[in-house]
Coordinates of N, CA and C in Angstrom, one line a residue:
A7 N 97.4 108.1 122.0 CA 98.1 107.0 122.6 C 99.2 106.5 121.7
Y8 N 100.3 106.1 122.3 CA 101.5 105.7 121.6 C 101.6 104.2 121.8
S9 N 102.2 103.5 120.8 CA 102.5 102.1 121.0 C 103.8 101.8 120.2
Y10 N 104.5 100.8 120.7 CA 105.8 100.4 120.1 C 105.7 99.0 119.7
F11 N 106.3 98.7 118.5 CA 106.3 97.3 118.1 C 107.5 97.0 117.2
R12 N 108.0 95.8 117.3 CA 109.2 95.4 116.6 C 110.2 96.6 116.4
N13 N 110.2 97.1 115.3 CA 111.1 98.2 115.0 C 110.4 99.5 114.6
G14 N 109.2 99.7 115.2 CA 108.4 100.9 114.8 C 107.6 101.5 115.9
Y15 N 106.9 102.5 115.6 CA 106.2 103.3 116.5 C 104.8 103.7 115.9
S16 N 103.8 103.8 116.8 CA 102.5 104.2 116.3 C 101.9 105.3 117.2
L17 N 101.1 106.1 116.6 CA 100.3 107.1 117.3 C 98.8 106.9 117.0
R18 N 98.0 106.8 118.0 CA 96.6 106.6 117.8 C 95.9 107.9 118.3
V19 N 95.1 108.5 117.4 CA 94.3 109.7 117.7 C 92.9 109.3 117.4
P20 N 91.9 110.0 117.8 CA 90.5 109.6 117.6 C 90.1 109.1 116.2
D21 N 90.6 109.8 115.1 CA 90.3 109.4 113.8 C 91.3 108.6 113.0
Y22 N 92.5 108.6 113.5 CA 93.6 108.0 112.7 C 94.6 107.2 113.5
R23 N 95.3 106.3 112.9 CA 96.5 105.7 113.4 C 97.6 105.9 112.4
L24 N 98.7 106.5 112.9 CA 99.9 106.7 112.1 C 101.0 105.8 112.6
S25 N 101.6 105.1 111.8 CA 102.7 104.2 112.1 C 103.9 104.5 111.3
S26 N 105.1 104.3 111.9 CA 106.4 104.5 111.1 C 107.3 103.4 111.6
Y27 N 107.9 102.7 110.6 CA 108.9 101.7 110.9 C 109.8 101.4 109.8
D28 N 110.9 100.7 110.1 CA 111.9 100.3 109.0 C 111.6 98.9 108.6
K29 N 111.7 98.7 107.3 CA 111.5 97.3 106.8 C 112.6 97.1 105.7
K30 N 113.6 96.3 106.1 CA 114.8 96.1 105.3 C 115.5 97.4 104.8
G31 N 115.6 98.3 105.8 CA 116.3 99.6 105.5 C 115.4 100.6 104.9
E32 N 114.2 100.3 104.6 CA 113.3 101.3 104.0 C 112.3 101.8 105.0
K33 N 112.2 103.2 105.1 CA 111.2 103.7 106.1 C 109.8 103.6 105.5
I34 N 108.9 103.0 106.3 CA 107.5 102.8 105.9 C 106.7 103.7 106.8
V35 N 105.7 104.4 106.2 CA 104.7 105.2 106.9 C 103.4 104.7 106.5
E36 N 102.5 104.4 107.5 CA 101.2 104.0 107.3 C 100.2 104.9 108.0
L37 N 99.1 105.1 107.4 CA 98.0 105.9 108.0 C 96.7 105.2 107.7
Y38 N 95.9 105.0 108.8 CA 94.6 104.4 108.7 C 93.6 105.3 109.3
Q39 N 92.4 105.4 108.7 CA 91.3 106.2 109.2 C 90.2 105.3 109.8
Y40 N 90.0 105.4 111.1 CA 89.2 104.5 111.8 C 87.7 104.5 111.4
G41 N 87.2 105.7 111.1 CA 85.8 105.8 110.8 C 85.4 105.0 109.5
K42 N 86.4 104.9 108.6 CA 86.2 104.2 107.3 C 86.8 102.9 107.2
D43 N 87.8 102.6 108.1 CA 88.6 101.4 107.9 C 89.0 100.9 109.3
R44 N 88.1 100.3 110.0 CA 88.4 99.9 111.4 C 89.3 98.7 111.5
V45 N 89.5 98.0 110.4 CA 90.4 96.8 110.5 C 91.7 97.1 109.8
E46 N 91.9 98.3 109.4 CA 93.2 98.8 108.9 C 93.7 98.0 107.6
K47 N 92.8 98.0 106.6 CA 93.2 97.3 105.4 C 93.8 98.2 104.4
K48 N 93.5 99.5 104.4 CA 94.0 100.4 103.3 C 94.8 101.5 103.9
N49 N 96.1 101.5 103.6 CA 97.0 102.5 104.0 C 96.7 103.8 103.1
I50 N 96.3 104.9 103.8 CA 95.9 106.1 103.1 C 97.0 107.2 103.2
S51 N 98.2 106.9 103.6 CA 99.2 107.9 103.8 C 99.6 108.7 102.6
R52 N 99.6 108.0 101.4 CA 100.0 108.8 100.2 C 98.8 109.7 99.7
E53 N 97.6 109.3 100.0 CA 96.5 110.1 99.6 C 96.2 111.3 100.6
N54 N 96.8 111.2 101.7 CA 96.6 112.2 102.8 C 97.9 112.8 103.4
P55 N 98.7 113.4 102.6 CA 100.0 113.8 103.1 C 99.9 114.9 104.1
K56 N 98.8 115.7 104.1 CA 98.6 116.8 105.1 C 98.4 116.2 106.5
V57 N 97.6 115.1 106.5 CA 97.3 114.5 107.8 C 98.6 113.9 108.3
V58 N 99.4 113.2 107.5 CA 100.7 112.7 107.9 C 101.6 113.8 108.4
Q59 N 101.6 114.9 107.7 CA 102.5 116.1 108.2 C 102.0 116.6 109.5
E60 N 100.7 116.6 109.8 CA 100.2 117.1 111.1 C 100.5 116.1 112.2
L61 N 100.4 114.8 111.9 CA 100.6 113.8 113.0 C 102.0 113.4 113.2
M62 N 102.9 113.5 112.2 CA 104.3 113.1 112.4 C 105.0 113.8 113.6
P63 N 104.9 115.1 113.8 CA 105.5 115.7 114.9 C 105.0 115.1 116.2
L64 N 103.8 114.8 116.3 CA 103.2 114.2 117.5 C 103.8 112.8 117.7
L65 N 103.9 112.1 116.7 CA 104.5 110.7 116.7 C 105.9 110.8 117.2
K66 N 106.7 111.7 116.6 CA 108.1 111.9 117.0 C 108.3 112.3 118.4
K67 N 107.3 113.1 118.9 CA 107.4 113.6 120.3 C 107.2 112.4 121.3
G68 N 106.5 111.4 120.9 CA 106.2 110.3 121.7 C 107.3 109.2 121.7
I69 N 108.3 109.3 120.8 CA 109.3 108.3 120.7 C 110.4 108.6 121.8
T70 N 110.4 107.8 122.8 CA 111.3 108.0 123.9 C 112.5 107.1 123.9
F71 N 112.6 106.3 122.9 CA 113.8 105.4 122.7 C 113.9 105.0 121.3
S72 N 115.0 104.4 120.9 CA 115.1 103.9 119.5 C 115.6 102.5 119.6
Y73 N 115.2 101.8 118.5 CA 115.5 100.3 118.4 C 116.9 100.2 118.0

């Protein structure tokens, strides 16, 4: 499932949510694992670069417009 917010995009798959957005000109990527962090407190993108690499093409595929 895809969602759009302010100046960013999110992809929700069964185990993860990947978000990408711009904050003051800096690209931010966030990854949360739902089985361990249902309230999305810990961004695990840096610890899981392979998951980010797998999901990023799917996220980009779902971006149908730009801010």
